mmCIF file of C-alpha atoms in Angstrom:
data_model
loop_
_atom_site.group_PDB
_atom_site.id
_atom_site.type_symbol
_atom_site.label_atom_id
_atom_site.label_comp_id
_atom_site.label_asym_id
_atom_site.label_seq_id
_atom_site.Cartn_x
_atom_site.Cartn_y
_atom_site.Cartn_z
ATOM 1 C CA MET A 1 -6.715 12.252 28.790
ATOM 2 C CA ASP A 2 -5.071 13.250 25.496
ATOM 3 C CA PRO A 3 -7.753 14.519 23.050
ATOM 4 C CA ALA A 4 -6.657 11.992 20.536
ATOM 5 C CA ASP A 5 -7.274 9.206 22.970
ATOM 6 C CA SER A 6 -10.501 10.589 23.805
ATOM 7 C CA ALA A 7 -11.522 10.522 20.112
ATOM 8 C CA ALA A 8 -10.646 6.921 19.989
ATOM 9 C CA GLY A 9 -13.050 6.210 22.846
ATOM 10 C CA THR A 10 -10.532 4.509 25.160
ATOM 11 C CA ALA A 11 -7.974 5.829 27.608
ATOM 12 C CA PRO A 12 -4.754 3.868 26.628
ATOM 13 C CA ALA A 13 -3.337 1.439 29.174
ATOM 14 C CA ARG A 14 0.157 1.986 30.441
ATOM 15 C CA GLY A 15 3.051 -0.144 29.620
ATOM 16 C CA PRO A 16 6.769 -0.054 31.144
ATOM 17 C CA ALA A 17 7.613 3.336 32.635
ATOM 18 C CA GLY A 18 4.218 4.761 31.899
ATOM 19 C CA LEU A 19 4.544 4.079 28.119
ATOM 20 C CA ARG A 20 1.282 4.833 26.383
ATOM 21 C CA LEU A 21 -0.242 1.977 24.334
ATOM 22 C CA PRO A 22 -2.021 2.874 21.036
ATOM 23 C CA PRO A 23 -5.759 3.630 21.480
ATOM 24 C CA GLY A 24 -8.258 0.824 21.108
ATOM 25 C CA ASP A 25 -9.368 -2.365 22.589
ATOM 26 C CA PHE A 26 -7.177 -5.359 23.012
ATOM 27 C CA GLY A 27 -7.421 -6.632 19.429
ATOM 28 C CA VAL A 28 -6.699 -3.191 17.891
ATOM 29 C CA VAL A 29 -3.748 -2.585 20.226
ATOM 30 C CA LEU A 30 -2.361 -6.047 19.628
ATOM 31 C CA ALA A 31 -2.613 -5.712 15.884
ATOM 32 C CA THR A 32 -1.004 -2.248 16.013
ATOM 33 C CA LEU A 33 1.879 -3.294 18.140
ATOM 34 C CA ARG A 34 2.617 -6.280 16.201
ATOM 35 C CA ALA A 35 2.648 -4.459 13.003
ATOM 36 C CA ARG A 36 4.870 -1.802 14.412
ATOM 37 C CA ARG A 37 7.494 -4.334 15.072
ATOM 38 C CA GLY A 38 7.216 -5.710 11.579
ATOM 39 C CA TRP A 39 6.272 -9.186 12.781
ATOM 40 C CA SER A 40 4.066 -11.574 10.854
ATOM 41 C CA VAL A 41 1.261 -13.443 12.600
ATOM 42 C CA ARG A 42 3.621 -16.566 12.386
ATOM 43 C CA GLU A 43 6.582 -14.785 13.888
ATOM 44 C CA PHE A 44 4.448 -13.214 16.694
ATOM 45 C CA GLY A 45 2.978 -16.541 17.530
ATOM 46 C CA ARG A 46 6.389 -18.169 17.741
ATOM 47 C CA ARG A 47 7.650 -15.463 20.115
ATOM 48 C CA ALA A 48 4.470 -15.441 22.353
ATOM 49 C CA ASN A 49 4.001 -19.325 22.061
ATOM 50 C CA VAL A 50 0.356 -18.625 20.882
ATOM 51 C CA SER A 51 -1.124 -20.092 17.764
ATOM 52 C CA GLU A 52 -1.659 -18.210 14.635
ATOM 53 C CA GLY A 53 -5.246 -18.826 14.751
ATOM 54 C CA GLN A 54 -5.594 -17.483 18.208
ATOM 55 C CA ILE A 55 -3.788 -14.255 17.236
ATOM 56 C CA CYS A 56 -6.090 -13.736 14.222
ATOM 57 C CA ASN A 57 -9.020 -14.235 16.412
ATOM 58 C CA LEU A 58 -7.808 -11.860 19.066
ATOM 59 C CA GLU A 59 -6.898 -9.194 16.589
ATOM 60 C CA SER A 60 -10.348 -9.492 14.842
ATOM 61 C CA GLY A 61 -12.183 -9.397 17.991
ATOM 62 C CA LEU A 62 -13.660 -12.871 17.590
ATOM 63 C CA ARG A 63 -12.134 -14.068 20.882
ATOM 64 C CA ASN A 64 -11.451 -12.517 24.263
ATOM 65 C CA PRO A 65 -7.964 -12.981 25.567
ATOM 66 C CA THR A 66 -7.585 -15.274 28.524
ATOM 67 C CA PRO A 67 -5.288 -14.054 31.300
ATOM 68 C CA ALA A 68 -2.526 -16.505 30.308
ATOM 69 C CA VAL A 69 -2.642 -15.504 26.581
ATOM 70 C CA ALA A 70 -2.739 -11.725 27.463
ATOM 71 C CA ALA A 71 0.417 -12.290 29.652
ATOM 72 C CA ALA A 72 2.162 -14.170 26.810
ATOM 73 C CA CYS A 73 1.341 -11.386 24.381
ATOM 74 C CA ASP A 74 2.532 -8.746 26.941
ATOM 75 C CA ALA A 75 5.741 -10.473 27.439
ATOM 76 C CA ALA A 76 6.439 -10.936 23.716
ATOM 77 C CA LEU A 77 5.611 -7.294 22.966
ATOM 78 C CA GLY A 78 7.322 -5.964 26.242
ATOM 79 C CA THR A 79 4.450 -3.745 27.173
ATOM 80 C CA GLY A 80 5.066 -4.199 30.934
ATOM 81 C CA GLY A 81 1.699 -5.340 31.949
ATOM 82 C CA GLY A 82 -0.307 -2.923 29.689
ATOM 83 C CA LEU A 83 -1.941 -5.642 27.719
ATOM 84 C CA VAL A 84 -2.793 -7.545 30.710
ATOM 85 C CA GLU A 85 -4.432 -4.518 32.139
ATOM 86 C CA LEU A 86 -6.325 -3.858 28.948
ATOM 87 C CA ALA A 87 -7.465 -7.480 28.826
ATOM 88 C CA GLY A 88 -8.641 -7.314 32.287
ATOM 89 C CA ALA A 89 -10.770 -4.178 31.591
ATOM 90 C CA GLY A 90 -12.769 -6.351 29.144
ATOM 91 C CA ARG A 91 -12.722 -3.834 26.292
ATOM 92 C CA ARG A 92 -14.373 -5.806 23.598
ATOM 93 C CA GLY A 93 -16.493 -4.790 20.655
ATOM 94 C CA ALA A 94 -20.267 -4.782 20.785
ATOM 95 C CA ARG A 95 -22.239 -7.996 20.777
ATOM 96 C CA ALA A 96 -24.148 -8.723 17.596
ATOM 97 C CA GLU A 97 -27.437 -7.674 19.063
ATOM 98 C CA GLU A 98 -26.213 -4.317 20.384
ATOM 99 C CA VAL A 99 -26.098 -1.007 18.498
ATOM 100 C CA VAL A 100 -22.605 -0.048 17.618
ATOM 101 C CA GLU A 101 -21.301 3.415 18.526
ATOM 102 C CA ALA A 102 -19.271 4.265 15.438
ATOM 103 C CA GLY A 103 -17.138 7.121 16.717
ATOM 104 C CA PRO A 104 -14.586 4.955 18.820
ATOM 105 C CA VAL A 105 -14.609 2.332 16.086
ATOM 106 C CA VAL A 106 -13.835 4.714 13.190
ATOM 107 C CA ALA A 107 -11.257 6.935 15.161
ATOM 108 C CA GLY A 108 -9.310 3.814 16.400
ATOM 109 C CA TYR A 109 -9.234 1.909 13.091
ATOM 110 C CA GLU A 110 -8.555 5.081 11.014
ATOM 111 C CA ARG A 111 -5.180 5.446 13.002
ATOM 112 C CA VAL A 112 -4.405 1.755 12.574
ATOM 113 C CA LEU A 113 -5.078 2.070 8.749
ATOM 114 C CA TRP A 114 -2.717 4.986 8.613
ATOM 115 C CA GLU A 115 0.034 3.076 10.537
ATOM 116 C CA LEU A 116 -0.423 -0.237 8.607
ATOM 117 C CA ARG A 117 -0.025 1.823 5.288
ATOM 118 C CA ASN A 118 3.190 3.179 6.590
ATOM 119 C CA ILE A 119 4.412 -0.253 7.691
ATOM 120 C CA GLY A 120 3.351 -1.755 4.363
ATOM 121 C CA ARG A 121 5.389 0.829 2.365
ATOM 122 C CA SER A 122 8.555 0.078 4.449
ATOM 123 C CA THR A 123 8.267 -3.777 5.038
ATOM 124 C CA GLY A 124 5.939 -5.208 2.410
ATOM 125 C CA PRO A 125 2.533 -7.151 2.358
ATOM 126 C CA SER A 126 3.443 -10.058 4.584
ATOM 127 C CA PHE A 127 3.552 -7.992 7.632
ATOM 128 C CA VAL A 128 0.252 -6.154 7.375
ATOM 129 C CA THR A 129 -2.191 -8.330 5.350
ATOM 130 C CA ALA A 130 -3.363 -10.532 8.353
ATOM 131 C CA SER A 131 -4.156 -7.422 10.406
ATOM 132 C CA MET A 132 -5.937 -5.732 7.413
ATOM 133 C CA LYS A 133 -8.072 -8.705 6.880
ATOM 134 C CA SER A 134 -8.807 -9.115 10.627
ATOM 135 C CA ILE A 135 -9.824 -5.563 11.116
ATOM 136 C CA THR A 136 -11.933 -5.610 7.893
ATOM 137 C CA ARG A 137 -13.939 -8.520 9.400
ATOM 138 C CA VAL A 138 -14.436 -6.470 12.511
ATOM 139 C CA LEU A 139 -15.799 -3.449 10.470
ATOM 140 C CA THR A 140 -18.105 -5.473 8.345
ATOM 141 C CA ASP A 141 -19.496 -7.258 11.330
ATOM 142 C CA ALA A 142 -20.068 -3.892 13.157
ATOM 143 C CA ALA A 143 -21.569 -1.836 10.322
ATOM 144 C CA PRO A 144 -25.046 -3.572 10.168
ATOM 145 C CA HIS A 145 -25.485 -2.862 13.834
ATOM 146 C CA ALA A 146 -24.718 0.852 13.610
ATOM 147 C CA VAL A 147 -27.442 3.419 12.494
ATOM 148 C CA GLY A 148 -27.637 6.374 10.115
ATOM 149 C CA GLU A 149 -24.456 8.232 9.268
ATOM 150 C CA GLN A 150 -22.556 6.196 11.655
ATOM 151 C CA ARG A 151 -23.295 2.990 9.644
ATOM 152 C CA ALA A 152 -22.102 4.813 6.612
ATOM 153 C CA GLU A 153 -18.773 5.810 8.283
ATOM 154 C CA ILE A 154 -18.025 2.224 9.273
ATOM 155 C CA TRP A 155 -18.826 0.896 5.749
ATOM 156 C CA LEU A 156 -16.571 3.637 4.148
ATOM 157 C CA LEU A 157 -13.761 2.640 6.517
ATOM 158 C CA ALA A 158 -14.211 -0.843 5.588
ATOM 159 C CA SER A 159 -13.988 0.018 1.996
ATOM 160 C CA ARG A 160 -10.645 1.805 2.529
ATOM 161 C CA PHE A 161 -9.302 -1.257 4.363
ATOM 162 C CA ALA A 162 -10.362 -3.320 1.556
ATOM 163 C CA GLU A 163 -8.821 -1.101 -1.169
ATOM 164 C CA TYR A 164 -5.471 -1.286 0.659
ATOM 165 C CA THR A 165 -5.771 -5.063 1.253
ATOM 166 C CA GLY A 166 -6.240 -5.342 -2.536
ATOM 167 C CA TRP A 167 -3.071 -3.213 -3.053
ATOM 168 C CA MET A 168 -1.168 -5.481 -0.673
ATOM 169 C CA ALA A 169 -2.440 -8.615 -2.532
ATOM 170 C CA GLN A 170 -1.048 -7.130 -5.829
ATOM 171 C CA GLU A 171 2.274 -6.571 -4.113
ATOM 172 C CA ALA A 172 2.190 -10.169 -2.938
ATOM 173 C CA GLY A 173 1.822 -11.235 -6.559
ATOM 174 C CA ASN A 174 -1.820 -12.274 -6.408
ATOM 175 C CA PRO A 175 -3.838 -10.147 -8.995
ATOM 176 C CA ALA A 176 -6.951 -12.338 -8.717
ATOM 177 C CA GLU A 177 -7.046 -11.639 -4.983
ATOM 178 C CA ALA A 178 -6.249 -7.913 -5.629
ATOM 179 C CA LEU A 179 -9.337 -7.768 -7.871
ATOM 180 C CA ARG A 180 -11.522 -9.410 -5.441
ATOM 181 C CA TRP A 181 -10.618 -6.913 -2.703
ATOM 182 C CA THR A 182 -11.010 -3.992 -5.128
ATOM 183 C CA ASN A 183 -14.492 -5.142 -5.936
ATOM 184 C CA LEU A 184 -15.371 -5.372 -2.258
ATOM 185 C CA ALA A 185 -14.138 -1.908 -1.772
ATOM 186 C CA VAL A 186 -16.575 -0.844 -4.395
ATOM 187 C CA ARG A 187 -19.477 -2.625 -2.709
ATOM 188 C CA TRP A 188 -18.729 -1.484 0.699
ATOM 189 C CA GLY A 189 -18.203 2.119 -0.596
ATOM 190 C CA ALA A 190 -21.585 2.017 -2.076
ATOM 191 C CA GLU A 191 -23.030 0.932 1.255
ATOM 192 C CA GLY A 192 -21.419 3.980 2.716
ATOM 193 C CA GLY A 193 -22.873 6.165 0.038
ATOM 194 C CA ASP A 194 -19.679 7.013 -1.786
ATOM 195 C CA GLU A 195 -19.604 6.284 -5.464
ATOM 196 C CA THR A 196 -16.153 7.688 -6.139
ATOM 197 C CA VAL A 197 -14.642 4.408 -5.006
ATOM 198 C CA ALA A 198 -16.165 2.824 -8.178
ATOM 199 C CA ALA A 199 -14.396 5.328 -10.330
ATOM 200 C CA TYR A 200 -11.030 4.916 -8.425
ATOM 201 C CA ALA A 201 -11.300 1.069 -8.655
ATOM 202 C CA LEU A 202 -11.114 1.358 -12.332
ATOM 203 C CA VAL A 203 -7.782 3.150 -11.968
ATOM 204 C CA ARG A 204 -6.514 0.204 -9.731
ATOM 205 C CA LYS A 205 -7.784 -2.345 -12.222
ATOM 206 C CA ALA A 206 -5.899 -0.438 -14.918
ATOM 207 C CA PHE A 207 -2.809 -0.753 -12.862
ATOM 208 C CA ILE A 208 -3.394 -4.424 -12.415
ATOM 209 C CA ALA A 209 -3.904 -4.998 -16.192
ATOM 210 C CA GLN A 210 -0.707 -2.982 -16.897
ATOM 211 C CA HIS A 211 1.339 -5.062 -14.416
ATOM 212 C CA ARG A 212 0.305 -8.108 -16.191
ATOM 213 C CA GLY A 213 1.351 -6.645 -19.587
ATOM 214 C CA ASP A 214 -2.233 -6.030 -20.974
ATOM 215 C CA THR A 215 -1.813 -2.454 -22.007
ATOM 216 C CA GLY A 216 -4.945 -2.490 -24.107
ATOM 217 C CA THR A 217 -7.139 -3.265 -21.274
ATOM 218 C CA ALA A 218 -5.189 -0.885 -19.042
ATOM 219 C CA ILE A 219 -6.026 2.083 -21.326
ATOM 220 C CA GLU A 220 -9.539 1.167 -21.654
ATOM 221 C CA LEU A 221 -9.966 0.951 -17.791
ATOM 222 C CA ALA A 222 -8.143 4.294 -17.495
ATOM 223 C CA GLU A 223 -10.419 6.018 -19.949
ATOM 224 C CA ARG A 224 -13.473 4.589 -18.221
ATOM 225 C CA ALA A 225 -12.186 5.944 -14.846
ATOM 226 C CA ALA A 226 -11.643 9.381 -16.323
ATOM 227 C CA GLY A 227 -15.139 9.474 -17.683
ATOM 228 C CA HIS A 228 -16.893 7.927 -14.702
ATOM 229 C CA PRO A 229 -19.710 10.290 -13.424
ATOM 230 C CA ALA A 230 -18.268 10.224 -9.928
ATOM 231 C CA ALA A 231 -14.645 10.792 -11.028
ATOM 232 C CA THR A 232 -12.864 13.737 -9.081
ATOM 233 C CA PRO A 233 -9.941 15.673 -10.433
ATOM 234 C CA VAL A 234 -7.623 13.478 -8.316
ATOM 235 C CA ILE A 235 -9.107 10.251 -9.951
ATOM 236 C CA ARG A 236 -8.930 11.724 -13.407
ATOM 237 C CA ALA A 237 -5.233 12.649 -12.741
ATOM 238 C CA HIS A 238 -4.493 9.047 -11.634
ATOM 239 C CA ALA A 239 -6.358 7.689 -14.643
ATOM 240 C CA ALA A 240 -4.290 9.929 -17.123
ATOM 241 C CA ARG A 241 -1.054 8.669 -15.422
ATOM 242 C CA ARG A 242 -2.003 5.109 -16.001
ATOM 243 C CA ALA A 243 -3.050 5.872 -19.511
ATOM 244 C CA ALA A 244 0.309 7.632 -20.317
ATOM 245 C CA GLN A 245 2.292 4.686 -18.957
ATOM 246 C CA ALA A 246 0.355 2.074 -20.792
ATOM 247 C CA HIS A 247 0.612 4.112 -24.193
ATOM 248 C CA ALA A 248 4.273 4.355 -23.489
ATOM 249 C CA ARG A 249 4.521 0.427 -23.044
ATOM 250 C CA ARG A 250 2.828 0.286 -26.426
ATOM 251 C CA GLY A 251 5.473 2.628 -27.919
ATOM 252 C CA ASP A 252 2.878 5.371 -28.767
ATOM 253 C CA ALA A 253 4.791 8.460 -27.916
ATOM 254 C CA GLY A 254 2.007 10.895 -29.173
ATOM 255 C CA ALA A 255 -0.714 9.406 -27.116
ATOM 256 C CA CYS A 256 1.605 9.175 -24.208
ATOM 257 C CA ARG A 257 2.280 12.945 -24.375
ATOM 258 C CA GLU A 258 -1.357 13.754 -24.554
ATOM 259 C CA ALA A 259 -2.063 11.659 -21.491
ATOM 260 C CA LEU A 260 0.766 13.435 -19.557
ATOM 261 C CA GLU A 261 -0.709 16.755 -20.528
ATOM 262 C CA ARG A 262 -4.053 15.592 -19.257
ATOM 263 C CA PHE A 263 -2.464 14.470 -16.117
ATOM 264 C CA GLY A 264 -0.874 17.926 -15.435
ATOM 265 C CA GLY A 265 -4.230 19.630 -16.104
ATOM 266 C CA HIS A 266 -6.149 17.440 -13.801
ATOM 267 C CA ALA A 267 -3.288 17.585 -11.048
ATOM 268 C CA ALA A 268 -3.442 21.431 -11.206
ATOM 269 C CA GLU A 269 -7.227 21.351 -10.818
ATOM 270 C CA ALA A 270 -6.889 19.162 -7.752
ATOM 271 C CA VAL A 271 -4.382 21.390 -5.930
ATOM 272 C CA GLY A 272 -5.694 22.577 -2.602
ATOM 273 C CA ASP A 273 -8.639 19.924 -2.489
ATOM 274 C CA ARG A 274 -8.440 18.572 0.980
ATOM 275 C CA THR A 275 -11.577 16.574 0.882
ATOM 276 C CA ARG A 276 -11.438 12.803 1.451
ATOM 277 C CA HIS A 277 -10.290 11.087 -1.602
ATOM 278 C CA TRP A 278 -9.152 7.684 -2.979
ATOM 279 C CA GLY A 279 -5.580 7.143 -3.827
ATOM 280 C CA PRO A 280 -2.477 9.114 -3.021
ATOM 281 C CA ARG A 281 -2.728 12.956 -3.293
ATOM 282 C CA VAL A 282 -1.431 13.850 -6.795
ATOM 283 C CA GLU A 283 0.656 16.653 -5.438
ATOM 284 C CA ASN A 284 2.655 14.015 -3.511
ATOM 285 C CA GLY A 285 3.715 12.434 -6.785
ATOM 286 C CA SER A 286 6.175 13.924 -9.204
ATOM 287 C CA PRO A 287 5.393 14.769 -12.803
ATOM 288 C CA ARG A 288 9.070 14.260 -13.509
ATOM 289 C CA LEU A 289 9.242 10.713 -12.245
ATOM 290 C CA ILE A 290 6.103 9.889 -14.255
ATOM 291 C CA GLU A 291 7.613 11.279 -17.436
ATOM 292 C CA ALA A 292 10.814 9.513 -16.730
ATOM 293 C CA THR A 293 8.959 6.279 -16.491
ATOM 294 C CA CYS A 294 7.269 6.816 -19.719
ATOM 295 C CA MET A 295 10.536 7.670 -21.486
ATOM 296 C CA LEU A 296 11.988 4.548 -20.119
ATOM 297 C CA SER A 297 9.130 2.500 -21.665
ATOM 298 C CA LEU A 298 9.584 4.394 -24.770
ATOM 299 C CA ARG A 299 13.322 3.314 -24.766
ATOM 300 C CA ARG A 300 14.392 6.781 -24.637
ATOM 301 C CA PHE A 301 17.041 5.824 -22.186
ATOM 302 C CA GLU A 302 19.289 8.962 -21.946
ATOM 303 C CA PRO A 303 16.526 11.420 -21.129
ATOM 304 C CA ALA A 304 14.908 8.952 -18.695
ATOM 305 C CA ALA A 305 18.162 8.434 -16.809
ATOM 306 C CA ASP A 306 18.636 12.260 -16.627
ATOM 307 C CA LEU A 307 15.174 12.807 -15.327
ATOM 308 C CA PHE A 308 15.403 10.107 -12.690
ATOM 309 C CA ALA A 309 18.790 11.457 -11.594
ATOM 310 C CA ALA A 310 17.454 15.071 -11.416
ATOM 311 C CA GLU A 311 14.356 13.998 -9.290
ATOM 312 C CA ARG A 312 16.366 11.885 -6.901
ATOM 313 C CA GLU A 313 18.827 14.666 -6.296
ATOM 314 C CA LEU A 314 16.088 17.330 -5.963
ATOM 315 C CA ARG A 315 13.660 15.190 -3.767
ATOM 316 C CA PRO A 316 15.090 12.114 -2.388
ATOM 317 C CA ALA A 317 12.383 9.430 -1.458
ATOM 318 C CA ALA A 318 11.145 9.263 2.110
ATOM 319 C CA PRO A 319 13.235 6.696 3.940
ATOM 320 C CA SER A 320 10.015 5.144 5.348
ATOM 321 C CA ASP A 321 8.727 4.518 1.741
ATOM 322 C CA SER A 322 11.056 1.602 0.765
ATOM 323 C CA ASN A 323 8.753 0.435 -1.759
ATOM 324 C CA SER A 324 8.724 3.718 -3.984
ATOM 325 C CA GLN A 325 12.359 4.213 -3.264
ATOM 326 C CA ALA A 326 13.339 0.753 -4.636
ATOM 327 C CA ARG A 327 10.934 0.886 -7.548
ATOM 328 C CA PHE A 328 12.305 4.285 -8.943
ATOM 329 C CA ALA A 329 15.936 3.322 -8.194
ATOM 330 C CA ILE A 330 15.546 0.192 -10.227
ATOM 331 C CA ARG A 331 13.865 2.171 -12.976
ATOM 332 C CA GLN A 332 16.867 4.422 -12.989
ATOM 333 C CA ALA A 333 19.281 1.605 -13.160
ATOM 334 C CA THR A 334 17.352 0.186 -16.120
ATOM 335 C CA ALA A 335 17.574 3.533 -17.881
ATOM 336 C CA LEU A 336 21.303 3.681 -17.253
ATOM 337 C CA ALA A 337 21.829 0.060 -18.593
ATOM 338 C CA GLY A 338 19.835 1.126 -21.692
ATOM 339 C CA ALA A 339 22.106 4.143 -22.106
ATOM 340 C CA ASP A 340 25.204 1.698 -21.989
ATOM 341 C CA ARG A 341 26.236 2.912 -18.499
ATOM 342 C CA LEU A 342 26.082 -0.386 -16.936
ATOM 343 C CA ASP A 343 28.617 0.325 -14.140
ATOM 344 C CA ASP A 344 26.496 3.181 -12.750
ATOM 345 C CA ALA A 345 23.411 0.888 -13.137
ATOM 346 C CA CYS A 346 24.947 -1.910 -11.249
ATOM 347 C CA GLN A 347 25.991 0.361 -8.403
ATOM 348 C CA ILE A 348 22.454 1.456 -7.907
ATOM 349 C CA VAL A 349 21.101 -2.143 -7.923
ATOM 350 C CA GLU A 350 23.762 -3.444 -5.596
ATOM 351 C CA VAL A 351 22.639 -0.759 -3.053
ATOM 352 C CA THR A 352 18.993 -1.462 -3.452
ATOM 353 C CA MET A 353 19.062 -5.228 -3.346
ATOM 354 C CA PRO A 354 18.777 -5.590 0.490
ATOM 355 C CA VAL A 355 15.579 -3.312 0.332
ATOM 356 C CA ILE A 356 14.175 -5.415 -2.387
ATOM 357 C CA ARG A 357 14.807 -8.527 -0.293
ATOM 358 C CA ARG A 358 13.187 -7.026 2.758
ATOM 359 C CA ILE A 359 9.879 -5.736 1.228
ATOM 360 C CA ASP A 360 9.406 -8.756 -1.124
ATOM 361 C CA SER A 361 7.160 -6.809 -3.537
ATOM 362 C CA ALA A 362 5.972 -8.356 -6.785
ATOM 363 C CA THR A 363 5.673 -4.877 -8.527
ATOM 364 C CA VAL A 364 9.333 -4.129 -7.519
ATOM 365 C CA ARG A 365 10.542 -7.605 -8.514
ATOM 366 C CA ALA A 366 8.853 -6.949 -12.024
ATOM 367 C CA GLU A 367 11.029 -3.707 -12.299
ATOM 368 C CA LEU A 368 14.016 -5.750 -11.316
ATOM 369 C CA GLY A 369 13.225 -8.313 -14.059
ATOM 370 C CA ARG A 370 13.146 -5.487 -16.682
ATOM 371 C CA PHE A 371 16.497 -4.242 -15.418
ATOM 372 C CA VAL A 372 17.865 -7.826 -16.018
ATOM 373 C CA GLU A 373 16.461 -7.950 -19.533
ATOM 374 C CA GLN A 374 18.177 -4.585 -20.411
ATOM 375 C CA ALA A 375 21.481 -5.338 -18.654
ATOM 376 C CA ARG A 376 21.980 -8.669 -20.406
ATOM 377 C CA THR A 377 22.019 -6.691 -23.787
ATOM 378 C CA ARG A 378 25.199 -5.059 -22.596
ATOM 379 C CA ARG A 379 28.794 -6.229 -22.394
ATOM 380 C CA ALA A 380 29.459 -6.982 -18.547
ATOM 381 C CA GLY A 381 32.465 -7.823 -16.493
ATOM 382 C CA PRO A 382 32.526 -10.898 -14.087
ATOM 383 C CA GLY A 383 31.316 -8.751 -11.129
ATOM 384 C CA GLN A 384 28.570 -7.244 -13.124
ATOM 385 C CA LEU A 385 27.412 -10.545 -14.520
ATOM 386 C CA ALA A 386 27.246 -12.036 -10.897
ATOM 387 C CA LEU A 387 24.988 -9.121 -9.902
ATOM 388 C CA ILE A 388 22.747 -9.473 -12.920
ATOM 389 C CA ASP A 389 22.463 -13.218 -12.194
ATOM 390 C CA ALA A 390 21.606 -12.438 -8.516
ATOM 391 C CA SER A 391 19.123 -9.952 -9.751
ATOM 392 C CA ALA A 392 17.484 -12.460 -12.105
ATOM 393 C CA ALA A 393 17.124 -14.988 -9.308
ATOM 394 C CA LEU A 394 15.525 -12.443 -7.007
ATOM 395 C CA ALA A 395 13.254 -11.135 -9.863
ATOM 396 C CA THR A 396 11.743 -14.550 -10.218
ATOM 397 C CA GLY A 397 10.980 -14.823 -6.582
#
C-alpha cells in the first residue's frame, strides 16, 4: 500500500485499468471526484440521475449508498466499478456512540481540503461549496466522539474548512454568510486549542469590510488583528497588507506607506516559519503587487501600471489560480485605463473575460466594475465601447 494511502486509513479501490481512487470512504471519494471534474451538485445529480439531496447526504456521510445509487455514481464518474466496490466494502464513518479514530479522518479530509482549495481557485465557489459544507458537518459530528488530542485535531480541521467556506461565501457575493462561517472557524479553532484563528479572523473581517467600501472598519479590524495576543508574524503581515490597501482607498498615502513598511518587516520575520498557520504564506505573495494595488487606489496610475507589468513579466500567475490571475489582470487594465492607455487596457480585459465568466467571483467582478468606471472617463472607439458595456454587464452579475 502507498504510505499516503495508509495514512488516510483506507486502501483505495481500483477504477478502470487499475486507476486509483482518492483515499477515503465513499462520501469523501465521491466529493473529491465530483469536485475534480468541476461539477456542481446539481450537474452531477443530472448526470447520475440522482437527486441533489441524496448526493449531499452521501458526501456528508449521512446516508449509505444503495447498490443502484453507487452504480449510477460510478457510471457518471467513469470509475469502472471502483465506487461500487467501495460502497460494497461498507466504509462508513463511526456511529454516534462509537469513539472516532482521528487519524484516518484528518488525513483523508486534509487532502480533500487541499484539493478543494485548488479547485476553488480555478473554477469558483459554486463547484466546491456543497462539498465544503458537507464535510464540515461530518467533522463537527465526529469531533465530540474523539478523545484527547485527536478531538482537537478534528476541531482544528473543521475550523479550516469553515474558514475556507467563509472565503467561498464572500466570493459568491454573500458577506453575511462569510462572516457567519468565519465566526464558526473561530469557535471551532478554540475547541481545538488554537487561538490564532481568532486573530486571523479579524484580518478576514477587515477584507470583508474593505470589499464593501467600509475602509474605516477595515483599518480598525486590521489594527486589532496586528495587536491580538495570538497574532503571529504571518497574521501581522496580512493585517498590515489590509491596512495599507484600506489607507490607499481613503487617499492617505503616508499611512499607506507606513503600513507597507510594516508588511515588509513582518513578512521578513515570517520567512522560514513552517509551522501551521492561517492564511496564505506571505512569501507566496508579492510586495510589488501589493504596492501596485495601493498605487492604483491612490490614483497613481502610471507607476501602478508599470509595477503590474513588471510583476507579470517576472512572475506570471500560476495557471491553476485563475482567481488571482483575473483579479490582478483587471487591476492592471484599470491602471492602464487611468494612464490613458485604453487600447492596452481593453486588450487585457478581452483576454480575461472568459476566465471571469467561468469563475463567477464577486471580488473579481468588483475589480471589473472599477475598470468600467475608469474606462468610461476616457475617449473610446466603437469596439472599446462595446467591450466596456459587456464588462459593465458582467460586473453587475
